[in-house]
Amino acid sequence: MAVKFFGQFLVEKGIVSREALLRAIELQEQKNLKFGEMALAMGYVTPNDIERAHHAQLSRDIKLGDLLVEIGILTLTQLNEVITRQKNNHLYIGEALVLVGAFSNEQLQQHLNEFKADQAPYISERVELPAGIPNPEVWEMAADLTYKMITRILGLPFRAGKCQAVTTVDTNFVMAAMDLSGDQDARFIISVSQGLQKSVAKAILRETSVDNEPQEVLEDTVMEFVNVVCGNIAAKASQAGRIVNINPPITIRPDAGGLAVPAGHTGLCFPILVGDGETMQLVLLIKN
Amino acid sequence: MKKVLVVDDSLSVARQLEKIISESGEFTCVGHAKNGAEAIKMNHAEDPDIICMDMNMPGMDGLTALRSLSMLDKEVKVVMVTSLGGVGDKFTEALKLGAKNVISKPFEADDVLKILRDL
């Protein structure tokens, strides 16, 4: 019921053992050379070049290959040759599991089909963002996955409203947030009205009534929903080679005037239209 | 009956796990720690057979606690319960540090119990 990678799916389902997966990962680590190792193996760079570039990377957010081109050690053609060699020689986890004897090639295909079926609900669909947002593909995916989790975890029927850039975020009964870091810093916020908070709590706690639950528990369920959504966003991002780190969720309490989008950030508001006078929003505060 | 310690800063997740564990009739929940440091103390006090532990917690996080528990107690079996299970590097790091399996959030009771039974 979550975004997974193939190895995790196999261990969770008991198809391969933890030990077999670790042996396969070890084999991958031996075979799949990093960019610098591959460039070295192809004779395009020396260990000294790599050390120089790594040192320069400490003060700059740039990929090793791009930096090696920039400082004149690699040509653009060589950069592309190294990347192509890396791709062509990449040992995938399924192939590695076959090589360590966890299963046969025929079984690999069968398990891949099962995995694809398991992950089908999480295939990304387009979400339209205002123009000029940095890394739009990450935030489109984040919004799309949030919608999917509202359906799958909360079981709430809703309609996604049009995403808008905002300078102030409306306050709401509960606002749960998580700070994201990595390739891009941002704050992910889900806000819900009082009635919806109960719907979230019922779904997370799997109870038919939450009338006797303390407010602390009710708020915690909204934070946990944010935690689950953001963890799955991090997983989906990692499948696309992007790094999204998560932090423990928090609640925020802006005053009645709302939450001003901090300087140097872009605020995106995604209204989640649920009807019955209740309100829900996904808000992303993205560092420019 | 095997004893299970739940470690999660979220009250709602701890509640869910405690309910699944106690209603199974096969396991008993011996307590709830809210972070890694509490988990290490409660492991010493309660001597559980299994620890179900979150990765992303304030204070000492799950992977740091797992590293310590793997050195301090060779008997206890740790299963990570996390929304980060789908991040390949995190999953692999947990297994390398000694976790026996990883349960992804959101989870179903049947999946949790299957993993606990298979330990």
Short mmCIF file of N, CA, C and O in Angstrom, two decimals, chain A residues 1-5 7-8 11-14 18-19 21-22 25 29 149 153 178 204-207 213 216-217 220-221 224 227-228 230-232 234-235 238-239 244-249, chain B residues 8-13 15-16 19 54 56-59 82-92 94-109 111 114-115 118:
data_model
loop_
_atom_site.label_atom_id
_atom_site.label_comp_id
_atom_site.label_asym_id
_atom_site.label_seq_id
_atom_site.Cartn_x
_atom_site.Cartn_y
_atom_site.Cartn_z
N MET A 1 0.82 -1.21 0.00
CA MET A 1 0.00 0.00 0.00
C MET A 1 0.86 1.27 0.00
O MET A 1 0.43 2.33 0.36
N ALA A 2 2.16 1.13 -0.36
CA ALA A 2 3.04 2.30 -0.34
C ALA A 2 3.96 2.24 -1.54
O ALA A 2 4.06 1.22 -2.21
N VAL A 3 4.62 3.39 -1.81
CA VAL A 3 5.62 3.42 -2.88
C VAL A 3 6.82 2.60 -2.42
O VAL A 3 7.34 2.82 -1.33
N LYS A 4 7.23 1.64 -3.23
CA LYS A 4 8.31 0.74 -2.81
C LYS A 4 9.34 0.61 -3.92
O LYS A 4 9.05 0.95 -5.07
N PHE A 5 10.52 0.10 -3.57
CA PHE A 5 11.42 -0.32 -4.63
C PHE A 5 11.41 -1.84 -4.67
O PHE A 5 10.93 -2.49 -3.73
N GLY A 7 13.42 -4.44 -4.41
CA GLY A 7 14.03 -5.28 -3.36
C GLY A 7 13.19 -5.30 -2.11
O GLY A 7 13.00 -6.36 -1.47
N GLN A 8 12.66 -4.15 -1.74
CA GLN A 8 11.82 -4.06 -0.55
C GLN A 8 10.54 -4.88 -0.72
O GLN A 8 10.13 -5.61 0.18
N VAL A 11 11.32 -8.59 -0.21
CA VAL A 11 11.57 -9.00 1.18
C VAL A 11 10.28 -8.92 1.99
O VAL A 11 9.97 -9.84 2.75
N GLU A 12 9.52 -7.85 1.79
CA GLU A 12 8.26 -7.70 2.54
C GLU A 12 7.31 -8.86 2.26
O GLU A 12 6.61 -9.33 3.14
N LYS A 13 7.30 -9.31 1.00
CA LYS A 13 6.38 -10.40 0.62
C LYS A 13 6.96 -11.77 0.98
O LYS A 13 6.31 -12.79 0.75
N GLY A 14 8.20 -11.78 1.47
CA GLY A 14 8.81 -13.06 1.84
C GLY A 14 9.28 -13.86 0.64
O GLY A 14 9.53 -15.06 0.74
N ARG A 18 16.17 -11.56 3.62
CA ARG A 18 16.98 -10.35 3.87
C ARG A 18 18.43 -10.61 3.47
O ARG A 18 19.08 -9.77 2.86
N GLU A 19 18.93 -11.82 3.80
CA GLU A 19 20.33 -12.15 3.52
C GLU A 19 20.59 -12.19 2.01
O GLU A 19 21.62 -11.70 1.54
N LEU A 21 18.94 -10.58 -0.30
CA LEU A 21 18.89 -9.21 -0.82
C LEU A 21 20.20 -8.49 -0.52
O LEU A 21 20.75 -7.79 -1.38
N LEU A 22 20.71 -8.68 0.69
CA LEU A 22 21.98 -8.00 1.04
C LEU A 22 23.12 -8.50 0.15
O LEU A 22 23.98 -7.72 -0.26
N ILE A 25 22.70 -6.78 -3.17
CA ILE A 25 23.08 -5.35 -3.09
C ILE A 25 24.60 -5.22 -3.08
O ILE A 25 25.18 -4.35 -3.72
N GLU A 29 26.90 -3.21 -5.66
CA GLU A 29 27.89 -2.20 -5.25
C GLU A 29 29.26 -2.47 -5.87
O GLU A 29 30.02 -1.55 -6.15
N MET A 149 -3.01 9.50 -1.97
CA MET A 149 -3.02 9.04 -0.57
C MET A 149 -4.33 9.48 0.12
O MET A 149 -4.80 8.78 1.02
N ILE A 153 -5.71 6.24 1.63
CA ILE A 153 -5.60 6.11 3.09
C ILE A 153 -6.83 6.69 3.79
O ILE A 153 -7.38 6.07 4.70
N MET A 178 5.65 19.46 7.35
CA MET A 178 6.92 18.74 7.39
C MET A 178 7.93 19.49 6.52
O MET A 178 7.62 19.89 5.40
N ILE A 204 -6.98 7.01 10.05
CA ILE A 204 -5.63 6.63 10.53
C ILE A 204 -5.73 5.64 11.68
O ILE A 204 -4.99 4.66 11.74
N LEU A 205 -6.66 5.89 12.61
CA LEU A 205 -6.80 4.99 13.77
C LEU A 205 -7.64 3.76 13.46
O LEU A 205 -7.71 2.84 14.26
N ARG A 206 -8.31 3.79 12.32
CA ARG A 206 -9.23 2.70 11.91
C ARG A 206 -10.30 2.46 12.97
O ARG A 206 -10.52 1.34 13.42
N GLU A 207 -10.92 3.57 13.38
CA GLU A 207 -12.00 3.52 14.37
C GLU A 207 -13.25 4.12 13.73
O GLU A 207 -13.15 5.01 12.88
N GLU A 213 -11.68 10.82 21.71
CA GLU A 213 -10.22 10.93 21.62
C GLU A 213 -9.77 12.33 22.02
O GLU A 213 -10.41 13.32 21.65
N GLU A 216 -4.96 15.95 21.33
CA GLU A 216 -3.56 15.59 21.05
C GLU A 216 -3.49 14.42 20.07
O GLU A 216 -2.69 14.42 19.13
N VAL A 217 -4.34 13.43 20.28
CA VAL A 217 -4.35 12.25 19.39
C VAL A 217 -4.91 12.64 18.02
O VAL A 217 -4.39 12.23 16.98
N ASP A 220 -2.34 14.42 16.13
CA ASP A 220 -1.26 13.48 15.77
C ASP A 220 -1.61 12.70 14.50
O ASP A 220 -0.74 12.39 13.69
N THR A 221 -2.91 12.41 14.33
CA THR A 221 -3.28 11.63 13.14
C THR A 221 -3.06 12.45 11.86
O THR A 221 -2.68 11.89 10.83
N GLU A 224 0.59 12.35 11.25
CA GLU A 224 1.00 11.04 10.74
C GLU A 224 0.64 10.91 9.26
O GLU A 224 1.39 10.33 8.48
N ASN A 227 3.30 12.63 7.50
CA ASN A 227 4.52 11.80 7.55
C ASN A 227 4.48 10.70 6.48
O ASN A 227 5.46 10.50 5.74
N VAL A 228 3.34 10.04 6.37
CA VAL A 228 3.22 8.94 5.40
C VAL A 228 3.30 9.49 3.96
O VAL A 228 4.02 8.94 3.12
N CYS A 230 4.72 12.30 2.92
CA CYS A 230 6.06 12.81 2.60
C CYS A 230 7.08 11.67 2.46
O CYS A 230 7.98 11.75 1.61
N GLY A 231 6.95 10.62 3.26
CA GLY A 231 7.85 9.47 3.11
C GLY A 231 7.69 8.84 1.73
O GLY A 231 8.67 8.46 1.08
N ASN A 232 6.45 8.75 1.29
CA ASN A 232 6.20 8.17 -0.03
C ASN A 232 6.65 9.11 -1.15
O ASN A 232 7.08 8.66 -2.21
N ALA A 234 9.28 11.01 -0.83
CA ALA A 234 10.75 10.79 -0.84
C ALA A 234 11.09 9.52 -1.62
O ALA A 234 12.06 9.48 -2.38
N ALA A 235 10.26 8.48 -1.45
CA ALA A 235 10.50 7.21 -2.15
C ALA A 235 10.32 7.39 -3.65
O ALA A 235 11.14 6.91 -4.45
N SER A 238 13.19 9.34 -5.07
CA SER A 238 14.44 8.57 -5.17
C SER A 238 14.42 7.66 -6.39
O SER A 238 15.46 7.41 -7.00
N GLN A 239 13.22 7.19 -6.79
CA GLN A 239 13.13 6.38 -8.01
C GLN A 239 13.52 7.20 -9.24
O GLN A 239 13.97 6.66 -10.23
N VAL A 244 15.04 13.64 -1.62
CA VAL A 244 14.13 14.38 -0.75
C VAL A 244 14.27 13.77 0.65
O VAL A 244 13.98 12.59 0.84
N ASN A 245 14.76 14.56 1.59
CA ASN A 245 14.87 14.10 2.98
C ASN A 245 13.69 14.63 3.78
O ASN A 245 13.23 15.74 3.53
N ILE A 246 13.23 13.82 4.74
CA ILE A 246 12.09 14.28 5.54
C ILE A 246 12.53 14.48 6.99
O ILE A 246 13.56 13.97 7.42
N ASN A 247 11.73 15.22 7.73
CA ASN A 247 11.97 15.48 9.15
C ASN A 247 10.72 15.10 9.93
O ASN A 247 9.67 14.89 9.32
N PRO A 248 10.80 15.04 11.26
CA PRO A 248 9.57 14.73 11.99
C PRO A 248 8.49 15.80 11.72
O PRO A 248 8.81 16.99 11.61
N PRO A 249 7.21 15.37 11.61
CA PRO A 249 6.14 16.35 11.35
C PRO A 249 5.88 17.24 12.57
O PRO A 249 6.15 16.84 13.70
N ASP B 8 7.78 4.65 18.45
CA ASP B 8 7.30 5.61 17.44
C ASP B 8 6.91 6.90 18.17
O ASP B 8 6.27 6.83 19.21
N ASP B 9 7.30 8.04 17.61
CA ASP B 9 6.92 9.31 18.24
C ASP B 9 5.45 9.63 17.98
O ASP B 9 4.88 10.47 18.66
N SER B 10 4.84 8.95 17.03
CA SER B 10 3.43 9.21 16.72
C SER B 10 2.53 8.36 17.62
O SER B 10 2.61 7.14 17.63
N LEU B 11 1.65 9.06 18.35
CA LEU B 11 0.71 8.36 19.24
C LEU B 11 -0.21 7.47 18.42
O LEU B 11 -0.56 6.36 18.83
N SER B 12 -0.61 7.96 17.25
CA SER B 12 -1.60 7.21 16.47
C SER B 12 -0.99 5.93 15.88
O SER B 12 -1.65 4.89 15.86
N VAL B 13 0.28 6.00 15.44
CA VAL B 13 0.91 4.78 14.91
C VAL B 13 1.14 3.78 16.04
O VAL B 13 0.89 2.57 15.88
N ARG B 15 -0.59 3.48 18.69
CA ARG B 15 -1.91 2.90 19.02
C ARG B 15 -2.26 1.78 18.04
O ARG B 15 -2.73 0.70 18.43
N GLN B 16 -2.05 2.06 16.74
CA GLN B 16 -2.39 1.05 15.71
C GLN B 16 -1.58 -0.22 15.93
O GLN B 16 -2.11 -1.33 15.88
N LYS B 19 -2.54 -2.21 19.02
CA LYS B 19 -3.82 -2.90 18.81
C LYS B 19 -3.60 -4.18 17.97
O LYS B 19 -4.10 -5.26 18.33
N ASP B 54 10.12 3.05 14.43
CA ASP B 54 10.06 4.08 13.38
C ASP B 54 11.48 4.55 13.05
O ASP B 54 12.38 4.44 13.87
N ASN B 56 12.00 7.82 11.47
CA ASN B 56 12.03 9.28 11.49
C ASN B 56 11.42 9.79 12.79
O ASN B 56 10.22 9.96 12.90
N MET B 57 12.28 9.99 13.82
CA MET B 57 11.78 10.45 15.12
C MET B 57 12.64 11.61 15.60
O MET B 57 13.84 11.66 15.32
N PRO B 58 12.04 12.54 16.37
CA PRO B 58 12.87 13.60 16.95
C PRO B 58 13.78 13.02 18.03
O PRO B 58 13.49 11.96 18.59
N GLY B 59 14.87 13.71 18.36
CA GLY B 59 15.83 13.16 19.31
C GLY B 59 16.62 12.08 18.61
O GLY B 59 17.00 12.23 17.44
N THR B 82 8.24 2.32 8.78
CA THR B 82 8.59 3.65 8.28
C THR B 82 7.87 4.02 6.99
O THR B 82 7.53 3.14 6.20
N SER B 83 7.68 5.31 6.82
CA SER B 83 7.17 5.79 5.53
C SER B 83 8.31 5.91 4.52
O SER B 83 8.08 6.17 3.35
N LEU B 84 9.54 5.74 5.00
CA LEU B 84 10.72 5.88 4.13
C LEU B 84 11.20 4.55 3.55
O LEU B 84 12.27 4.49 2.95
N GLY B 85 10.42 3.47 3.77
CA GLY B 85 10.85 2.15 3.32
C GLY B 85 11.13 2.08 1.82
O GLY B 85 11.95 1.31 1.36
N GLY B 86 10.41 2.92 1.06
CA GLY B 86 10.58 2.90 -0.39
C GLY B 86 11.82 3.64 -0.87
O GLY B 86 12.11 3.62 -2.06
N VAL B 87 12.53 4.30 0.03
CA VAL B 87 13.79 4.95 -0.35
C VAL B 87 14.87 3.88 -0.25
O VAL B 87 15.24 3.45 0.85
N GLY B 88 15.35 3.42 -1.42
CA GLY B 88 16.25 2.27 -1.46
C GLY B 88 17.42 2.37 -0.51
O GLY B 88 17.76 1.42 0.20
N ASP B 89 18.05 3.55 -0.45
CA ASP B 89 19.23 3.71 0.41
C ASP B 89 18.89 3.52 1.88
O ASP B 89 19.66 2.94 2.64
N LYS B 90 17.73 4.04 2.29
CA LYS B 90 17.32 3.92 3.70
C LYS B 90 17.00 2.46 4.04
O LYS B 90 17.36 1.95 5.10
N PHE B 91 16.31 1.79 3.12
CA PHE B 91 15.95 0.39 3.32
C PHE B 91 17.21 -0.46 3.46
O PHE B 91 17.36 -1.27 4.38
N THR B 92 18.16 -0.24 2.53
CA THR B 92 19.40 -1.01 2.54
C THR B 92 20.20 -0.73 3.80
O THR B 92 20.75 -1.65 4.42
N ALA B 94 19.09 0.15 6.69
CA ALA B 94 18.44 -0.52 7.83
C ALA B 94 18.81 -2.00 7.87
O ALA B 94 19.17 -2.54 8.93
N LEU B 95 18.77 -2.66 6.71
CA LEU B 95 19.12 -4.10 6.69
C LEU B 95 20.59 -4.30 7.07
O LEU B 95 20.94 -5.21 7.81
N LYS B 96 21.46 -3.42 6.54
CA LYS B 96 22.89 -3.56 6.85
C LYS B 96 23.18 -3.34 8.33
O LYS B 96 24.11 -3.91 8.88
N LEU B 97 22.38 -2.47 8.97
CA LEU B 97 22.59 -2.21 10.40
C LEU B 97 21.98 -3.31 11.27
O LEU B 97 22.08 -3.26 12.49
N GLY B 98 21.30 -4.27 10.65
CA GLY B 98 20.81 -5.42 11.42
C GLY B 98 19.31 -5.56 11.50
O GLY B 98 18.82 -6.49 12.14
N ALA B 99 18.55 -4.64 10.87
CA ALA B 99 17.09 -4.80 10.90
C ALA B 99 16.72 -6.09 10.18
O ALA B 99 17.33 -6.44 9.17
N LYS B 100 15.73 -6.81 10.71
CA LYS B 100 15.33 -8.08 10.10
C LYS B 100 14.38 -7.86 8.93
O LYS B 100 14.28 -8.70 8.04
N ASN B 101 13.63 -6.75 8.96
CA ASN B 101 12.74 -6.43 7.84
C ASN B 101 12.29 -4.99 7.99
O ASN B 101 12.61 -4.34 9.01
N VAL B 102 11.57 -4.50 7.01
CA VAL B 102 11.07 -3.12 7.04
C VAL B 102 9.59 -3.15 6.67
O VAL B 102 9.22 -3.75 5.66
N ILE B 103 8.77 -2.56 7.52
CA ILE B 103 7.33 -2.47 7.23
C ILE B 103 7.05 -1.04 6.74
O ILE B 103 7.40 -0.08 7.43
N SER B 104 6.45 -0.93 5.56
CA SER B 104 6.16 0.39 5.00
C SER B 104 4.86 0.95 5.56
O SER B 104 3.88 0.23 5.70
N LYS B 105 4.86 2.25 5.84
CA LYS B 105 3.62 2.95 6.19
C LYS B 105 3.01 3.50 4.92
O LYS B 105 3.76 4.06 4.10
N PRO B 106 1.73 3.44 4.71
CA PRO B 106 0.73 2.84 5.60
C PRO B 106 0.77 1.31 5.52
O PRO B 106 1.10 0.75 4.48
N PHE B 107 0.45 0.66 6.65
CA PHE B 107 0.53 -0.81 6.67
C PHE B 107 -0.84 -1.42 6.96
O PHE B 107 -1.74 -0.75 7.47
N GLU B 108 -0.95 -2.70 6.64
CA GLU B 108 -2.16 -3.47 6.96
C GLU B 108 -1.81 -4.44 8.08
O GLU B 108 -0.67 -4.93 8.14
N ALA B 109 -2.78 -4.75 8.92
CA ALA B 109 -2.54 -5.65 10.07
C ALA B 109 -1.96 -6.99 9.61
O ALA B 109 -1.00 -7.51 10.21
N ASP B 111 -0.15 -7.74 7.03
CA ASP B 111 1.26 -7.63 6.60
C ASP B 111 2.18 -7.54 7.82
O ASP B 111 3.26 -8.14 7.85
N LYS B 114 2.34 -11.00 9.48
CA LYS B 114 3.12 -11.96 8.68
C LYS B 114 4.61 -11.74 8.92
O LYS B 114 5.37 -12.69 9.12
N ILE B 115 5.02 -10.48 8.90
CA ILE B 115 6.44 -10.17 9.08
C ILE B 115 6.89 -10.57 10.49
O ILE B 115 7.95 -11.16 10.67
N ASP B 118 7.25 -14.34 10.72
CA ASP B 118 8.36 -14.89 9.94
C ASP B 118 9.73 -14.65 10.58
O ASP B 118 10.74 -15.14 10.07
#
